[in-house]
PDB file of C-alpha atoms in Angstrom:
ATOM      1  CA  MET U   1       0.026   0.299  -0.130  1.00 62.00           C
ATOM      2  CA  ALA U   2       1.279   3.246  -0.817  1.00 73.00           C
ATOM      3  CA  SER U   3       1.564   5.825   1.527  1.00 87.00           C
ATOM      4  CA  TYR U   4      -0.372   8.933   1.521  1.00 95.00           C
ATOM      5  CA  ASP U   5       1.574  11.861   2.645  1.00 95.00           C
ATOM      6  CA  ILE U   6       0.804  15.314   3.593  1.00 96.00           C
ATOM      7  CA  ALA U   7       1.920  16.409   0.726  1.00 96.00           C
ATOM      8  CA  GLN U   8      -0.570  14.742  -1.368  1.00 97.00           C
ATOM      9  CA  TYR U   9      -3.148  15.453   1.588  1.00 98.00           C
ATOM     10  CA  LEU U  10      -3.317  19.073   1.405  1.00 98.00           C
ATOM     11  CA  LEU U  11      -2.963  19.164  -2.368  1.00 98.00           C
ATOM     12  CA  ASP U  12      -6.490  16.649  -2.587  1.00 98.00           C
ATOM     13  CA  ARG U  13      -8.046  19.143   0.239  1.00 98.00           C
ATOM     14  CA  ALA U  14      -7.325  21.994  -1.615  1.00 98.00           C
ATOM     15  CA  ASN U  15      -8.225  21.377  -4.663  1.00 98.00           C
ATOM     16  CA  ILE U  16     -11.661  19.290  -3.076  1.00 98.00           C
ATOM     17  CA  HIS U  17     -12.465  23.086  -2.121  1.00 98.00           C
ATOM     18  CA  ASP U  18     -11.807  24.165  -5.214  1.00 98.00           C
ATOM     19  CA  THR U  19     -14.074  22.546  -7.113  1.00 98.00           C
ATOM     20  CA  VAL U  20     -16.594  22.865  -4.469  1.00 98.00           C
ATOM     21  CA  THR U  21     -16.669  27.096  -4.983  1.00 98.00           C
ATOM     22  CA  LYS U  22     -16.815  27.342  -7.666  1.00 98.00           C
ATOM     23  CA  VAL U  23     -20.238  25.768  -7.873  1.00 98.00           C
ATOM     24  CA  PRO U  24     -21.604  28.408  -6.455  1.00 98.00           C
ATOM     25  CA  LEU U  25     -19.693  31.248  -8.765  1.00 98.00           C
ATOM     26  CA  TYR U  26     -19.609  29.394 -11.915  1.00 98.00           C
ATOM     27  CA  TYR U  27     -23.903  29.208 -11.272  1.00 97.00           C
ATOM     28  CA  ASP U  28     -23.682  32.985 -10.504  1.00 97.00           C
ATOM     29  CA  THR U  29     -21.606  34.344 -13.863  1.00 97.00           C
ATOM     30  CA  HIS U  30     -23.347  31.661 -15.968  1.00 96.00           C
ATOM     31  CA  ASN U  31     -20.359  30.218 -17.019  1.00 98.00           C
ATOM     32  CA  LEU U  32     -21.102  26.701 -17.736  1.00 98.00           C
ATOM     33  CA  ALA U  33     -18.030  25.779 -19.635  1.00 98.00           C
ATOM     34  CA  GLY U  34     -16.134  26.261 -16.147  1.00 98.00           C
ATOM     35  CA  LEU U  35     -19.112  23.763 -14.452  1.00 98.00           C
ATOM     36  CA  GLU U  36     -18.485  21.384 -17.997  1.00 97.00           C
ATOM     37  CA  SER U  37     -15.076  21.226 -17.602  1.00 97.00           C
ATOM     38  CA  GLU U  38     -14.234  21.658 -14.010  1.00 98.00           C
ATOM     39  CA  VAL U  39     -16.862  20.766 -11.859  1.00 98.00           C
ATOM     40  CA  TYR U  40     -18.495  17.436 -12.433  1.00 98.00           C
ATOM     41  CA  ALA U  41     -18.061  14.154 -13.300  1.00 98.00           C
ATOM     42  CA  PRO U  42     -19.319  12.621 -16.155  1.00 98.00           C
ATOM     43  CA  THR U  43     -22.392  11.028 -14.641  1.00 98.00           C
ATOM     44  CA  ILE U  44     -23.916  13.734 -11.547  1.00 98.00           C
ATOM     45  CA  GLU U  45     -26.259  12.612  -8.723  1.00 98.00           C
ATOM     46  CA  ILE U  46     -28.404  14.883  -8.621  1.00 97.00           C
ATOM     47  CA  ASP U  47     -30.787  15.367  -5.477  1.00 97.00           C
ATOM     48  CA  TYR U  48     -32.296  18.733  -5.249  1.00 94.00           C
ATOM     49  CA  THR U  49     -36.117  17.667  -4.657  1.00 94.00           C
ATOM     50  CA  SER U  50     -36.320  19.645  -0.890  1.00 94.00           C
ATOM     51  CA  ILE U  51     -36.787  22.434  -3.315  1.00 89.00           C
ATOM     52  CA  LEU U  52     -37.871  21.658  -6.371  1.00 86.00           C
ATOM     53  CA  GLY U  53     -39.480  18.371  -4.879  1.00 89.00           C
ATOM     54  CA  GLY U  54     -39.131  15.266  -7.355  1.00 92.00           C
ATOM     55  CA  GLU U  55     -37.017  12.411  -7.222  1.00 96.00           C
ATOM     56  CA  PRO U  56     -32.526  12.868  -6.785  1.00 97.00           C
ATOM     57  CA  ARG U  57     -32.130  11.189 -10.704  1.00 97.00           C
ATOM     58  CA  LEU U  58     -28.820  10.697 -11.692  1.00 98.00           C
ATOM     59  CA  VAL U  59     -28.138  12.656 -15.002  1.00 98.00           C
ATOM     60  CA  SER U  60     -25.335  13.573 -17.640  1.00 98.00           C
ATOM     61  CA  ARG U  61     -22.798  16.081 -17.175  1.00 98.00           C
ATOM     62  CA  ALA U  62     -24.053  18.016 -20.205  1.00 98.00           C
ATOM     63  CA  ASP U  63     -27.891  17.224 -19.821  1.00 97.00           C
ATOM     64  CA  TRP U  64     -26.846  19.071 -16.573  1.00 97.00           C
ATOM     65  CA  ILE U  65     -25.081  21.998 -17.413  1.00 97.00           C
ATOM     66  CA  ASP U  66     -27.964  22.114 -19.902  1.00 97.00           C
ATOM     67  CA  GLU U  67     -31.140  22.184 -17.255  1.00 95.00           C
ATOM     68  CA  VAL U  68     -28.516  24.629 -15.609  1.00 95.00           C
ATOM     69  CA  GLY U  69     -28.639  27.285 -17.659  1.00 95.00           C
ATOM     70  CA  GLY U  70     -32.104  27.213 -19.011  1.00 93.00           C
ATOM     71  CA  ILE U  71     -32.778  27.549 -14.524  1.00 91.00           C
ATOM     72  CA  LEU U  72     -30.221  30.366 -14.250  1.00 92.00           C
ATOM     73  CA  ASN U  73     -31.761  32.008 -17.430  1.00 91.00           C
ATOM     74  CA  LYS U  74     -34.432  32.393 -15.313  1.00 88.00           C
ATOM     75  CA  PHE U  75     -33.432  34.847 -12.956  1.00 91.00           C
ATOM     76  CA  ALA U  76     -32.250  39.003 -13.316  1.00 91.00           C
ATOM     77  CA  ALA U  77     -29.162  37.847 -11.063  1.00 93.00           C
ATOM     78  CA  SER U  78     -28.999  35.025  -8.327  1.00 95.00           C
ATOM     79  CA  GLN U  79     -25.789  35.052  -5.023  1.00 97.00           C
ATOM     80  CA  HIS U  80     -24.926  31.267  -3.966  1.00 97.00           C
ATOM     81  CA  VAL U  81     -22.993  30.688  -1.141  1.00 97.00           C
ATOM     82  CA  THR U  82     -21.636  27.494  -0.111  1.00 98.00           C
ATOM     83  CA  THR U  83     -19.626  28.346   3.593  1.00 98.00           C
ATOM     84  CA  GLY U  84     -18.523  25.750   6.381  1.00 98.00           C
ATOM     85  CA  ILE U  85     -17.101  23.090   3.867  1.00 98.00           C
ATOM     86  CA  ILE U  86     -16.416  19.838   5.581  1.00 98.00           C
ATOM     87  CA  ILE U  87     -14.175  17.585   4.356  1.00 98.00           C
ATOM     88  CA  HIS U  88     -13.902  14.264   5.007  1.00 97.00           C
ATOM     89  CA  LEU U  89     -10.488  13.095   3.924  1.00 97.00           C
ATOM     90  CA  PRO U  90      -8.424  10.154   6.379  1.00 96.00           C
ATOM     91  CA  GLN U  91      -5.102  11.825   7.886  1.00 95.00           C
ATOM     92  CA  PRO U  92      -2.148  10.784   6.534  1.00 95.00           C
ATOM     93  CA  GLY U  93       0.372   8.340   7.578  1.00 94.00           C
ATOM     94  CA  ALA U  94       2.488   5.779   5.771  1.00 91.00           C
ATOM     95  CA  ARG U  95      -0.225   2.911   6.432  1.00 92.00           C
ATOM     96  CA  VAL U  96      -2.982   5.104   4.965  1.00 95.00           C
ATOM     97  CA  ALA U  97      -4.199   4.767   1.058  1.00 95.00           C
ATOM     98  CA  ARG U  98      -5.344   7.874  -0.980  1.00 96.00           C
ATOM     99  CA  PRO U  99      -8.847   8.266  -1.523  1.00 97.00           C
ATOM    100  CA  ASP U 100     -10.525   8.191  -4.278  1.00 97.00           C
ATOM    101  CA  LYS U 101     -13.690   9.215  -3.653  1.00 98.00           C
ATOM    102  CA  VAL U 102     -14.823  11.577  -0.703  1.00 98.00           C
ATOM    103  CA  THR U 103     -17.293  13.280   0.991  1.00 98.00           C
ATOM    104  CA  VAL U 104     -18.004  16.132   1.633  1.00 98.00           C
ATOM    105  CA  TYR U 105     -20.537  18.460   3.895  1.00 98.00           C
ATOM    106  CA  ALA U 106     -21.404  22.575   4.059  1.00 98.00           C
ATOM    107  CA  GLN U 107     -23.845  25.713   4.154  1.00 98.00           C
ATOM    108  CA  VAL U 108     -25.496  26.619   1.250  1.00 98.00           C
ATOM    109  CA  GLY U 109     -27.223  30.057   0.591  1.00 97.00           C
ATOM    110  CA  GLY U 110     -29.197  31.516  -2.185  1.00 95.00           C
ATOM    111  CA  ASN U 111     -30.400  34.757  -2.609  1.00 95.00           C
ATOM    112  CA  LEU U 112     -32.679  34.915  -7.002  1.00 92.00           C
ATOM    113  CA  VAL U 113     -33.991  37.934  -8.135  1.00 91.00           C
ATOM    114  CA  GLY U 114     -36.724  36.694 -10.728  1.00 86.00           C
ATOM    115  CA  LYS U 115     -37.109  38.651 -13.862  1.00 81.00           C
ATOM    116  CA  SER U 116     -40.016  41.375 -13.738  1.00 73.00           C
ATOM    117  CA  GLU U 117     -42.536  40.476 -16.704  1.00 70.00           C
ATOM    118  CA  GLY U 118     -43.989  43.017 -18.586  1.00 64.00           C
ATOM    119  CA  GLY U 119     -44.177  46.426 -16.993  1.00 59.00           C
ATOM    120  CA  ASP U 120     -43.896  45.143 -13.912  1.00 62.00           C
ATOM    121  CA  SER U 121     -41.111  46.141 -11.542  1.00 61.00           C
ATOM    122  CA  THR U 122     -41.690  44.502  -8.543  1.00 64.00           C
ATOM    123  CA  VAL U 123     -38.631  42.544  -7.387  1.00 70.00           C
ATOM    124  CA  ARG U 124     -39.109  38.584  -6.574  1.00 82.00           C
ATOM    125  CA  LEU U 125     -36.773  38.114  -4.513  1.00 88.00           C
ATOM    126  CA  THR U 126     -36.276  34.335  -2.394  1.00 89.00           C
ATOM    127  CA  GLN U 127     -33.739  33.137  -0.374  1.00 93.00           C
ATOM    128  CA  ASN U 128     -32.934  29.651   0.933  1.00 94.00           C
ATOM    129  CA  GLY U 129     -30.528  28.195   2.859  1.00 97.00           C
ATOM    130  CA  GLY U 130     -29.300  24.812   4.216  1.00 98.00           C
ATOM    131  CA  LEU U 131     -26.513  21.924   3.603  1.00 98.00           C
ATOM    132  CA  LEU U 132     -24.548  20.169   0.986  1.00 98.00           C
ATOM    133  CA  GLU U 133     -24.001  16.536   0.981  1.00 98.00           C
ATOM    134  CA  ALA U 134     -21.734  16.351  -2.189  1.00 98.00           C
ATOM    135  CA  ASP U 135     -19.664  13.087  -3.194  1.00 98.00           C
ATOM    136  CA  LEU U 136     -16.353  13.876  -5.336  1.00 98.00           C
ATOM    137  CA  ILE U 137     -14.441  11.389  -6.862  1.00 98.00           C
ATOM    138  CA  CYS U 138     -10.166  11.920  -8.357  1.00 98.00           C
ATOM    139  CA  ASP U 139     -10.222  11.305 -11.912  1.00 98.00           C
ATOM    140  CA  ALA U 140      -6.795  10.209 -12.107  1.00 97.00           C
ATOM    141  CA  ASP U 141      -6.152  10.685 -16.133  1.00 97.00           C
ATOM    142  CA  LEU U 142      -7.288  14.269 -15.592  1.00 97.00           C
ATOM    143  CA  GLU U 143      -4.530  13.902 -12.505  1.00 97.00           C
ATOM    144  CA  LYS U 144      -2.095  12.249 -15.210  1.00 97.00           C
ATOM    145  CA  GLN U 145      -2.780  15.869 -17.279  1.00 97.00           C
ATOM    146  CA  GLY U 146      -1.584  18.192 -14.453  1.00 97.00           C
ATOM    147  CA  GLN U 147      -4.821  19.124 -13.442  1.00 97.00           C
ATOM    148  CA  ASN U 148      -7.305  19.487 -10.303  1.00 98.00           C
ATOM    149  CA  PRO U 149      -8.541  15.739 -10.522  1.00 98.00           C
ATOM    150  CA  TRP U 150     -12.071  15.549  -8.127  1.00 98.00           C
ATOM    151  CA  ARG U 151     -15.531  16.056  -9.411  1.00 98.00           C
ATOM    152  CA  ILE U 152     -18.313  15.951  -8.175  1.00 98.00           C
ATOM    153  CA  SER U 153     -20.618  13.036  -9.011  1.00 98.00           C
ATOM    154  CA  LYS U 154     -23.470  13.617  -6.070  1.00 98.00           C
ATOM    155  CA  TYR U 155     -24.968  16.871  -5.678  1.00 98.00           C
ATOM    156  CA  LYS U 156     -27.808  17.108  -2.759  1.00 98.00           C
ATOM    157  CA  VAL U 157     -29.041  19.830  -0.857  1.00 97.00           C
ATOM    158  CA  THR U 158     -31.029  19.754   2.040  1.00 98.00           C
ATOM    159  CA  LYS U 159     -33.427  23.113   2.442  1.00 97.00           C
ATOM    160  CA  LYS U 160     -34.015  23.703   5.681  1.00 97.00           C
ATOM    161  CA  TRP U 161     -35.084  27.541   5.671  1.00 96.00           C
ATOM    162  CA  ASP U 162     -37.047  30.149   2.653  1.00 93.00           C
ATOM    163  CA  ARG U 163     -38.217  33.201   2.649  1.00 93.00           C
ATOM    164  CA  GLY U 164     -39.446  35.679   0.379  1.00 86.00           C
ATOM    165  CA  ASP U 165     -41.469  34.781  -2.718  1.00 75.00           C
ATOM    166  CA  THR U 166     -41.142  31.205  -3.415  1.00 68.00           C
ATOM    167  CA  THR U 167     -42.886  31.049  -6.592  1.00 66.00           C
ATOM    168  CA  VAL U 168     -39.183  32.283  -7.821  1.00 59.00           C
ATOM    169  CA  VAL U 169     -37.789  29.070  -6.883  1.00 62.00           C
ATOM    170  CA  ALA U 170     -41.374  27.044  -8.066  1.00 59.00           C
ATOM    171  CA  ASP U 171     -41.457  28.542 -11.724  1.00 60.00           C
ATOM    172  CA  LEU U 172     -38.058  26.303 -12.126  1.00 60.00           C
ATOM    173  CA  THR U 173     -39.755  22.915 -12.641  1.00 53.00           C
ATOM    174  CA  LYS U 174     -42.339  24.778 -15.020  1.00 57.00           C
ATOM    175  CA  ASN U 175     -41.036  24.597 -19.351  1.00 50.00           C
TER     176      ASN U 175
END
């Protein structure tokens, strides 16, 4: 068994943290290319059921990126925040194997401004917050290319609170 040394542990921790924090930044800047190339695994289990209803589902990265783009276009503005990130990595050591999958927990929040319809200048604002559970996998091919190899393969948000115009979020499930 190869040793999981401190340098690799610290690099993994930084890369995992970067991958998770790119999600809210790339959502808010509509950086769909970044989500595709730097964040998500080829297949992702998405669970937004506590916010949008429905069931958790397995979806291809391309389909999820298309869906995210459609959702983001329904807003005049958004601000997503991920904080308090806890990465479940084993402590490095001589008899410790480097993991190829990790789970991350964090706090998340969103401020969403709906687009005005017609001549209505009313700002439709909803805010929500909750907990994130994400699984990330290590892609050895990306690592060989010198890239951050950690990609999100599961993304579950559990809403703990919301306020404001929740129809803004409810409208997301409508085509």
